[in-house]
Amino acid sequence: MRKVIAIDGTHFSSKYKGMLQSIVTQDMQNHIYPLAYCVVDKENNASWGFFFEKLKAFVVDESELCIISDRHVCIDNGLAKHYPFVHHGVCMRHLSETL
């Protein structure tokens, strides 16, 4: 596994409310695969905190790791608490949409 992972969430738009949080990475053959996913009731500090807490069981907090995400404040808060040593980058697509 390369030491770059991407984090994002998507909201359900059907009669079922909630959100899917997911983390993907790319291997050395450029195949993208999921590392973890979680269905939560809403996007907040508690849901992202729970997700990062469980993720620490198999993704170690180290300075060589880079996490890419959108600029959502709850993701920033969760990373600061559970992954203080990683490099946190911003997805260029999300950045271009907000500028």
mmCIF file of C-alpha atoms in Angstrom:
data_model
loop_
_atom_site.group_PDB
_atom_site.id
_atom_site.type_symbol
_atom_site.label_atom_id
_atom_site.label_comp_id
_atom_site.label_asym_id
_atom_site.label_seq_id
_atom_site.Cartn_x
_atom_site.Cartn_y
_atom_site.Cartn_z
ATOM 1 C CA MET A 1 0.000 0.000 0.000
ATOM 2 C CA ARG A 2 1.176 3.500 -0.760
ATOM 3 C CA LYS A 3 1.121 5.770 2.231
ATOM 4 C CA VAL A 4 -1.595 8.025 0.796
ATOM 5 C CA ILE A 5 -5.257 7.504 1.629
ATOM 6 C CA ALA A 6 -8.332 9.472 0.603
ATOM 7 C CA ILE A 7 -11.246 10.130 2.959
ATOM 8 C CA ASP A 8 -14.728 11.273 2.002
ATOM 9 C CA GLY A 9 -18.350 10.967 2.941
ATOM 10 C CA THR A 10 -21.546 10.935 0.950
ATOM 11 C CA HIS A 11 -25.066 11.587 2.187
ATOM 12 C CA PHE A 12 -27.918 9.232 1.385
ATOM 13 C CA SER A 13 -30.661 10.871 -0.653
ATOM 14 C CA SER A 14 -33.373 8.239 -0.350
ATOM 15 C CA LYS A 15 -35.900 7.490 2.344
ATOM 16 C CA TYR A 16 -32.969 6.139 4.368
ATOM 17 C CA LYS A 17 -31.171 9.031 5.989
ATOM 18 C CA GLY A 18 -27.553 8.957 7.001
ATOM 19 C CA MET A 19 -24.119 9.064 5.541
ATOM 20 C CA LEU A 20 -21.492 6.681 4.178
ATOM 21 C CA GLN A 21 -17.951 7.482 5.302
ATOM 22 C CA SER A 22 -15.165 5.752 3.387
ATOM 23 C CA ILE A 23 -11.410 5.566 3.019
ATOM 24 C CA VAL A 24 -9.661 4.310 -0.108
ATOM 25 C CA THR A 25 -6.056 3.826 -1.154
ATOM 26 C CA GLN A 26 -4.070 2.787 -4.194
ATOM 27 C CA ASP A 27 -1.683 -0.147 -4.358
ATOM 28 C CA MET A 28 1.577 -0.356 -6.307
ATOM 29 C CA GLN A 29 -0.257 -1.608 -9.432
ATOM 30 C CA ASN A 30 -2.496 1.511 -9.352
ATOM 31 C CA HIS A 31 -5.591 -0.413 -8.261
ATOM 32 C CA ILE A 32 -7.886 1.573 -5.986
ATOM 33 C CA TYR A 33 -9.478 -0.352 -3.136
ATOM 34 C CA PRO A 34 -11.412 0.486 0.022
ATOM 35 C CA LEU A 35 -9.705 0.316 3.399
ATOM 36 C CA ALA A 36 -12.759 1.004 5.531
ATOM 37 C CA TYR A 37 -16.317 2.286 5.395
ATOM 38 C CA CYS A 38 -18.958 3.128 7.943
ATOM 39 C CA VAL A 39 -22.631 4.123 7.852
ATOM 40 C CA VAL A 40 -23.531 6.839 10.362
ATOM 41 C CA ASP A 41 -26.618 8.901 11.123
ATOM 42 C CA LYS A 42 -25.037 12.285 10.305
ATOM 43 C CA GLU A 43 -21.729 14.016 9.684
ATOM 44 C CA ASN A 44 -20.401 15.430 12.927
ATOM 45 C CA ASN A 45 -17.354 15.274 15.188
ATOM 46 C CA ALA A 46 -18.632 12.175 16.978
ATOM 47 C CA SER A 47 -19.192 10.128 13.800
ATOM 48 C CA TRP A 48 -15.815 11.004 12.256
ATOM 49 C CA GLY A 49 -14.126 10.507 15.642
ATOM 50 C CA PHE A 50 -15.634 7.015 15.912
ATOM 51 C CA PHE A 51 -14.508 6.216 12.375
ATOM 52 C CA PHE A 52 -10.907 7.360 12.980
ATOM 53 C CA GLU A 53 -10.784 5.557 16.315
ATOM 54 C CA LYS A 54 -11.676 2.255 14.629
ATOM 55 C CA LEU A 55 -9.337 2.987 11.711
ATOM 56 C CA LYS A 56 -6.357 3.216 14.067
ATOM 57 C CA ALA A 57 -6.601 -0.561 14.552
ATOM 58 C CA PHE A 58 -4.957 -1.074 11.146
ATOM 59 C CA VAL A 59 -3.730 2.337 9.878
ATOM 60 C CA VAL A 60 -0.905 3.595 12.060
ATOM 61 C CA ASP A 61 -0.453 7.286 12.854
ATOM 62 C CA GLU A 62 2.957 8.123 11.379
ATOM 63 C CA SER A 63 4.606 11.090 9.725
ATOM 64 C CA GLU A 64 5.026 9.223 6.395
ATOM 65 C CA LEU A 65 1.243 8.901 5.967
ATOM 66 C CA CYS A 66 -0.684 11.458 3.912
ATOM 67 C CA ILE A 67 -4.471 11.784 4.161
ATOM 68 C CA ILE A 68 -6.403 13.591 1.427
ATOM 69 C CA SER A 69 -9.921 14.890 2.120
ATOM 70 C CA ASP A 70 -12.295 17.745 1.492
ATOM 71 C CA ARG A 71 -12.167 20.733 3.820
ATOM 72 C CA HIS A 72 -14.921 19.615 6.207
ATOM 73 C CA VAL A 73 -14.219 20.811 9.735
ATOM 74 C CA CYS A 74 -15.303 17.509 11.345
ATOM 75 C CA ILE A 75 -12.662 15.604 9.357
ATOM 76 C CA ASP A 76 -10.040 18.157 10.437
ATOM 77 C CA ASN A 77 -11.094 17.790 14.074
ATOM 78 C CA GLY A 78 -11.000 13.986 13.924
ATOM 79 C CA LEU A 79 -7.583 13.937 12.288
ATOM 80 C CA ALA A 80 -6.164 16.392 14.825
ATOM 81 C CA LYS A 81 -7.363 14.189 17.676
ATOM 82 C CA HIS A 82 -6.669 10.679 16.320
ATOM 83 C CA TYR A 83 -3.932 11.242 13.714
ATOM 84 C CA PRO A 84 -1.796 14.190 14.859
ATOM 85 C CA PHE A 85 1.370 13.083 12.990
ATOM 86 C CA VAL A 86 -0.033 12.575 9.482
ATOM 87 C CA HIS A 87 0.150 15.093 6.675
ATOM 88 C CA HIS A 88 -3.344 16.308 5.781
ATOM 89 C CA GLY A 89 -3.873 17.442 2.193
ATOM 90 C CA VAL A 90 -6.915 18.931 0.483
ATOM 91 C CA CYS A 91 -8.522 17.314 -2.549
ATOM 92 C CA MET A 92 -7.968 19.590 -5.565
ATOM 93 C CA ARG A 93 -11.483 18.977 -6.903
ATOM 94 C CA HIS A 94 -13.072 20.076 -3.629
ATOM 95 C CA LEU A 95 -10.704 23.018 -3.377
ATOM 96 C CA SER A 96 -11.491 24.249 -6.900
ATOM 97 C CA GLU A 97 -15.260 24.012 -6.220
ATOM 98 C CA THR A 98 -15.009 26.260 -3.155
ATOM 99 C CA LEU A 99 -12.688 28.913 -4.581
#
